[in-house]
């Protein structure tokens, strides 16, 4: 069953079509991410669901109940939607429990203490927002959104103002809280790592349209086009020739996967090889192809290497990930690709 359903949703602001015919179904109990670059329309989409903005065409329903179809338009407070903005937007003059209980009837205010237990801040119940860290403020904002018992919770880039380490910690906490409360959530973000690591499903919004909606693994390994492949992470895009479920590339003949009908045998294709698919071996090994390290970048958890394949003097450099911190520029290596690899016909969008 879909908790949130959007059908042919469109929105124009001024002379700009911000959203064009968006279809989306968010399963009940899931955490779904709307991923897109700045200006893609993701915040507008969230505001339409919340009721802060009215659509121009289409239909929005939650649990089968129509929120907006151009004729029936429910006010935000009648939609059963919890909303968590980027900055939390807590009331500065109210203590934590009062912030959480805001909007609840007096008989329901004991729920604030239950939610404080859920977010792990029971000992901070009587503090004011300015006495909390950024992460604690966002937890309180989430608890306030959950207090009304919403059908869904909308999160508008709630981690964007936090430092990197706190962002990671808070993501995990928010995911836990939402799952423990069995809440359906829709997260808007421009952070690819955030969407892929946190969500059950990810919808990629580009130029006002959802170009792909899938699990994080499917999205990363089988992106719709080369542009999307690069948007989702480091990508080697090579030329290749399709050959009976395989593709011939500068890095060898590799098993291939594609969407829809396979290309014609001998057809030129574009090939996606993620850096982690390139396995490195010592220069003395007999495995793979010979190559040389051109440049390296240390990222803490791994090293991103730029490599030149020796037998292809004119070939573009390829990138590979490794935990070997001893490979400096000029080092000789051997490399091979672990397939399968994603391919697209050259005529497809790139």
Coordinates of C-alpha atoms in Angstrom, one line a residue:
X1 CA 0.0 0.0 0.0
X2 CA 1.2 3.5 -0.9
X3 CA 1.3 6.0 2.0
X4 CA 2.0 8.9 -0.4
X5 CA 0.9 8.9 -4.1
X6 CA 1.6 11.6 -6.6
X7 CA 0.0 11.5 -10.1
X8 CA 1.0 13.8 -12.9
X9 CA 2.0 16.6 -10.4
X10 CA 3.1 19.8 -12.1
X11 CA 4.0 23.2 -10.7
X12 CA 5.0 26.4 -12.5
X13 CA 6.5 29.4 -10.7
X14 CA 6.6 32.5 -12.8
X15 CA 7.7 31.5 -16.3
X16 CA 9.5 28.3 -15.0
X17 CA 8.2 24.8 -15.0
X18 CA 9.5 23.6 -11.7
X19 CA 7.8 20.2 -11.7
X20 CA 6.4 18.4 -14.8
X21 CA 4.2 15.4 -14.6
X22 CA 5.7 13.8 -11.5
X23 CA 4.5 10.3 -10.6
X24 CA 5.6 8.8 -7.3
X25 CA 4.4 6.2 -4.9
X26 CA 5.9 6.0 -1.4
X27 CA 5.3 2.6 0.4
X28 CA 3.8 2.7 3.9
X29 CA 6.5 2.4 6.5
X30 CA 9.4 3.3 4.2
X31 CA 12.0 6.0 4.3
X32 CA 12.2 7.3 0.8
X33 CA 14.6 10.0 -0.4
X34 CA 14.1 12.6 -3.1
X35 CA 17.6 13.3 -4.4
X36 CA 18.4 16.2 -6.7
X37 CA 20.8 19.0 -7.4
X38 CA 19.9 22.6 -6.5
X39 CA 17.0 23.9 -8.7
X40 CA 15.7 20.4 -9.5
X41 CA 12.4 21.0 -7.8
X42 CA 12.7 18.8 -4.8
X43 CA 11.8 21.4 -2.1
X44 CA 8.8 22.5 -4.2
X45 CA 7.7 18.9 -4.3
X46 CA 7.9 18.6 -0.5
X47 CA 6.0 21.9 0.0
X48 CA 3.2 20.7 -2.3
X49 CA 2.8 17.6 -0.2
X50 CA 2.8 19.6 3.0
X51 CA 0.2 22.0 1.6
X52 CA 2.4 25.1 1.8
X53 CA 2.0 25.5 -2.0
X54 CA -0.8 24.4 -4.3
X55 CA -0.2 22.3 -7.4
X56 CA -1.1 23.5 -10.9
X57 CA -2.1 20.0 -12.2
X58 CA -2.2 16.4 -10.9
X59 CA -3.2 14.7 -7.7
X60 CA -1.6 14.2 -4.3
X61 CA -3.0 11.6 -1.9
X62 CA -1.9 10.2 1.5
X63 CA -3.4 6.8 2.5
X64 CA -5.9 7.1 -0.3
X65 CA -7.2 10.5 1.0
X66 CA -7.0 13.3 -1.5
X67 CA -4.9 16.3 -0.3
X68 CA -4.8 18.3 -3.5
X69 CA -6.3 17.7 -6.9
X70 CA -6.8 21.3 -8.0
X71 CA -10.4 21.2 -6.7
X72 CA -10.1 19.6 -3.2
X73 CA -7.3 21.3 -1.4
X74 CA -6.8 20.4 2.3
X75 CA -5.1 23.0 4.5
X76 CA -1.7 22.0 5.9
X77 CA -3.0 21.4 9.5
X78 CA -5.6 18.9 8.2
X79 CA -3.2 16.8 6.2
X80 CA -1.8 14.6 9.0
X81 CA 1.7 15.5 7.9
X82 CA 4.7 16.2 10.2
X83 CA 7.3 18.6 8.8
X84 CA 11.0 19.0 9.8
X85 CA 12.7 22.0 8.2
X86 CA 16.4 22.5 7.6
X87 CA 17.0 24.5 10.8
X88 CA 14.5 22.8 13.1
X89 CA 12.6 26.0 13.6
X90 CA 12.0 25.4 17.3
X91 CA 10.3 28.1 19.4
X92 CA 13.1 29.8 21.3
X93 CA 11.0 30.9 24.3
X94 CA 9.7 27.3 25.0
X95 CA 11.6 24.5 26.7
X96 CA 12.1 21.2 25.0
X97 CA 8.9 19.5 26.3
X98 CA 6.8 22.5 25.4
X99 CA 8.2 22.6 21.9
X100 CA 7.4 18.9 21.4
X101 CA 3.9 19.3 22.9
X102 CA 3.0 22.4 20.9
X103 CA -0.3 21.9 19.1
X104 CA -1.3 19.0 21.3
X105 CA -4.3 19.0 23.6
X106 CA -3.6 19.2 27.3
X107 CA -4.7 15.6 27.7
X108 CA -2.1 14.5 25.1
X109 CA 0.9 16.3 26.4
X110 CA 2.3 13.3 28.3
X111 CA 3.2 12.1 24.8
X112 CA 6.1 14.6 24.8
X113 CA 7.9 12.6 27.5
X114 CA 7.4 9.4 25.6
X115 CA 9.0 11.0 22.5
X116 CA 11.8 12.4 24.6
X117 CA 12.6 8.8 25.6
X118 CA 12.4 7.8 21.9
X119 CA 14.9 10.5 20.8
X120 CA 17.2 9.8 23.8
X121 CA 16.9 13.4 25.3
X122 CA 14.9 12.8 28.5
X123 CA 17.6 14.5 30.6
X124 CA 17.3 17.7 28.5
X125 CA 13.5 18.1 28.9
X126 CA 13.7 21.5 30.6
X127 CA 16.3 23.1 28.4
X128 CA 15.7 25.9 25.9
X129 CA 16.7 25.5 22.2
X130 CA 19.8 27.7 22.6
X131 CA 21.1 25.3 25.2
X132 CA 21.1 22.4 22.7
X133 CA 23.5 21.4 20.1
X134 CA 22.5 21.4 16.4
X135 CA 21.9 17.7 16.4
X136 CA 19.8 17.8 19.6
X137 CA 17.7 20.6 18.1
X138 CA 17.0 18.5 15.1
X139 CA 16.0 15.5 17.2
X140 CA 13.5 17.7 19.1
X141 CA 12.2 19.0 15.8
X142 CA 11.6 15.4 14.7
X143 CA 9.9 14.6 18.0
X144 CA 7.6 17.6 17.5
X145 CA 6.7 16.4 14.0
X146 CA 6.0 12.9 15.4
X147 CA 3.9 14.2 18.3
X148 CA 0.7 14.7 16.3
X149 CA 0.8 11.0 15.1
X150 CA 1.2 12.0 11.4
X151 CA 0.5 9.7 8.5
X152 CA 3.9 10.8 7.1
X153 CA 6.9 12.9 8.1
X154 CA 8.5 15.2 5.6
X155 CA 12.2 16.0 6.1
X156 CA 13.6 19.0 4.2
X157 CA 17.4 18.5 4.2
X158 CA 17.4 18.3 8.0
X159 CA 21.2 17.5 8.2
X160 CA 22.6 20.1 5.8
X161 CA 23.6 22.7 8.5
X162 CA 25.5 20.2 10.6
X163 CA 29.2 19.3 10.5
X164 CA 30.2 16.0 8.8
X165 CA 30.6 13.8 11.8
X166 CA 27.4 14.9 13.4
X167 CA 25.5 14.5 10.2
X168 CA 26.4 10.8 10.0
X169 CA 25.5 10.2 13.6
X170 CA 22.2 12.1 13.3
X171 CA 21.2 10.3 10.1
X172 CA 21.5 6.9 11.9
X173 CA 19.5 8.2 14.9
X174 CA 16.7 9.6 12.7
X175 CA 16.5 6.4 10.7
X176 CA 16.2 4.4 13.9
X177 CA 13.6 6.7 15.4
X178 CA 11.4 6.6 12.3
X179 CA 11.6 2.8 12.0
X180 CA 10.9 2.3 15.8
X181 CA 7.8 4.6 15.4
X182 CA 6.8 2.8 12.2
X183 CA 6.6 6.2 10.5
X184 CA 6.5 6.7 6.7
X185 CA 9.0 9.4 5.8
X186 CA 10.0 11.4 2.8
X187 CA 13.5 13.0 2.9
X188 CA 14.6 15.7 0.5
X189 CA 18.4 15.9 0.0
X190 CA 21.1 16.9 -2.5
X191 CA 23.6 14.6 -0.8
X192 CA 24.1 11.4 -2.7
X193 CA 25.8 9.5 0.1
X194 CA 23.0 10.5 2.5
X195 CA 20.3 9.3 0.1
X196 CA 22.0 6.0 -0.7
X197 CA 23.0 5.1 2.8
X198 CA 19.7 6.1 4.6
X199 CA 16.8 5.4 2.3
X200 CA 14.9 2.3 1.4
X201 CA 14.1 3.8 -2.0
X202 CA 15.5 6.8 -3.9
X203 CA 13.8 9.0 -6.5
X204 CA 16.2 11.1 -8.5
X205 CA 14.6 14.4 -9.6
X206 CA 16.2 16.2 -12.5
X207 CA 14.9 19.3 -14.2
X208 CA 11.5 18.8 -12.6
X209 CA 11.1 15.2 -13.5
X210 CA 11.8 11.9 -11.7
X211 CA 14.3 10.2 -14.0
X212 CA 14.7 7.0 -11.9
X213 CA 13.1 5.5 -8.8
X214 CA 14.7 2.4 -7.3
X215 CA 16.6 0.9 -4.3
X216 CA 19.9 2.5 -3.6
X217 CA 21.8 -0.5 -4.8
X218 CA 19.9 -0.7 -8.1
X219 CA 20.3 3.1 -8.6
X220 CA 24.1 3.0 -8.0
X221 CA 24.8 -0.2 -10.1
X222 CA 22.2 0.3 -12.8
X223 CA 21.7 4.0 -13.4
X224 CA 19.4 5.1 -16.2
X225 CA 22.1 7.0 -18.1
X226 CA 25.8 8.1 -17.9
X227 CA 24.8 11.6 -16.5
X228 CA 23.0 9.9 -13.6
X229 CA 25.9 7.5 -13.0
X230 CA 28.3 10.5 -12.5
X231 CA 25.8 12.3 -10.3
X232 CA 25.6 9.3 -7.9
X233 CA 29.4 8.9 -7.4
X234 CA 32.8 8.5 -9.1
X235 CA 32.3 6.8 -12.4
X236 CA 34.6 5.6 -15.3
X237 CA 32.6 6.0 -18.5
X238 CA 34.5 4.1 -21.3
X239 CA 33.7 3.4 -25.0
X240 CA 32.9 -0.2 -25.8
X241 CA 31.6 -2.6 -28.4
X242 CA 28.7 -5.0 -27.5
X243 CA 29.4 -8.7 -28.1
X244 CA 27.0 -11.4 -27.1
X245 CA 26.2 -10.4 -23.5
X246 CA 29.7 -9.0 -23.1
X247 CA 31.4 -5.7 -24.0
X248 CA 34.9 -5.2 -25.3
X249 CA 36.6 -2.3 -23.6
X250 CA 40.2 -0.9 -23.1
X251 CA 40.1 -2.8 -19.8
X252 CA 39.2 -6.1 -21.4
X253 CA 36.1 -8.1 -22.4
X254 CA 33.6 -7.8 -19.6
X255 CA 30.1 -9.3 -18.8
X256 CA 27.5 -6.6 -19.4
X257 CA 24.0 -5.7 -18.1
X258 CA 21.6 -3.3 -19.7
X259 CA 18.0 -2.1 -19.5
X260 CA 15.4 -3.2 -21.9
X261 CA 16.4 -4.8 -25.2
X262 CA 20.1 -5.6 -25.7
X263 CA 22.1 -3.6 -28.2
X264 CA 22.8 -5.1 -31.6
X265 CA 26.0 -7.2 -31.8
X266 CA 28.9 -5.0 -32.7
X267 CA 27.1 -1.8 -31.6
X268 CA 29.1 0.9 -29.9
X269 CA 28.1 1.5 -26.3
X270 CA 29.1 3.5 -23.2
X271 CA 30.3 1.5 -20.3
X272 CA 30.1 2.3 -16.6
X273 CA 32.9 1.0 -14.4
X274 CA 32.8 2.2 -10.8
X275 CA 36.3 2.8 -9.2
X276 CA 35.6 0.0 -6.6
X277 CA 35.1 -2.5 -9.5
X278 CA 38.8 -2.1 -10.5
X279 CA 40.9 -4.6 -8.5
X280 CA 44.6 -3.8 -8.2
X281 CA 47.4 -6.4 -8.1
X282 CA 51.2 -6.1 -7.6
X283 CA 53.2 -5.3 -10.7
X284 CA 54.8 -8.7 -10.5
X285 CA 51.4 -10.4 -10.8
X286 CA 50.2 -12.0 -14.0
X287 CA 46.6 -10.9 -13.5
X288 CA 45.0 -8.2 -15.5
X289 CA 46.6 -5.3 -17.4
X290 CA 49.7 -3.3 -16.7
X291 CA 49.2 0.3 -15.6
X292 CA 50.8 3.2 -13.7
X293 CA 49.6 5.4 -11.0
X294 CA 49.3 9.0 -12.3
X295 CA 47.7 10.7 -9.2
X296 CA 46.3 9.6 -5.8
X297 CA 43.9 11.2 -3.3
X298 CA 43.7 10.0 0.3
X299 CA 40.2 10.0 1.7
X300 CA 40.8 8.3 5.1
X301 CA 38.7 5.2 4.5
X302 CA 40.3 4.6 1.1
X303 CA 42.6 6.0 -1.6
X304 CA 41.3 7.1 -5.0
X305 CA 43.9 6.5 -7.7
X306 CA 44.1 7.8 -11.2
X307 CA 45.6 5.2 -13.5
X308 CA 47.0 5.0 -17.0
X309 CA 46.7 1.7 -18.7
X310 CA 50.0 1.0 -20.4
X311 CA 48.7 -0.8 -23.6
X312 CA 46.4 2.1 -24.4
X313 CA 48.6 5.2 -24.8
X314 CA 45.7 7.4 -25.9
X315 CA 43.1 5.9 -23.5
X316 CA 41.6 8.1 -20.8
X317 CA 42.8 7.6 -17.3
X318 CA 40.6 5.5 -15.1
X319 CA 40.0 5.8 -11.4
X320 CA 40.2 3.0 -8.8
X321 CA 39.6 2.7 -5.1
X322 CA 42.0 0.9 -2.8
X323 CA 43.1 0.8 0.9
X324 CA 46.7 0.5 -0.1
X325 CA 48.2 3.9 1.0
X326 CA 51.7 3.0 -0.4
X327 CA 50.8 3.5 -4.1
X328 CA 52.3 6.9 -5.0
X329 CA 52.4 8.5 -8.5
X330 CA 54.7 6.5 -10.8
X331 CA 54.1 3.2 -9.1
X332 CA 53.5 0.2 -11.5
X333 CA 50.4 -1.9 -10.9
X334 CA 48.2 -4.5 -12.6
X335 CA 44.5 -4.0 -12.8
X336 CA 41.4 -6.0 -13.7
X337 CA 37.7 -5.3 -13.6
X338 CA 35.2 -7.2 -11.6
X339 CA 32.0 -7.3 -13.6
X340 CA 29.3 -7.2 -14.6
X341 CA 29.3 -3.6 -16.0
X342 CA 26.4 -1.3 -16.9
X343 CA 26.2 -0.3 -20.6
X344 CA 24.0 2.0 -22.6
X345 CA 23.7 2.3 -26.4
X346 CA 25.6 5.3 -27.7
X347 CA 22.3 6.9 -28.8
X348 CA 21.0 6.9 -25.2
X349 CA 21.2 10.0 -23.0
X350 CA 24.7 10.6 -21.8

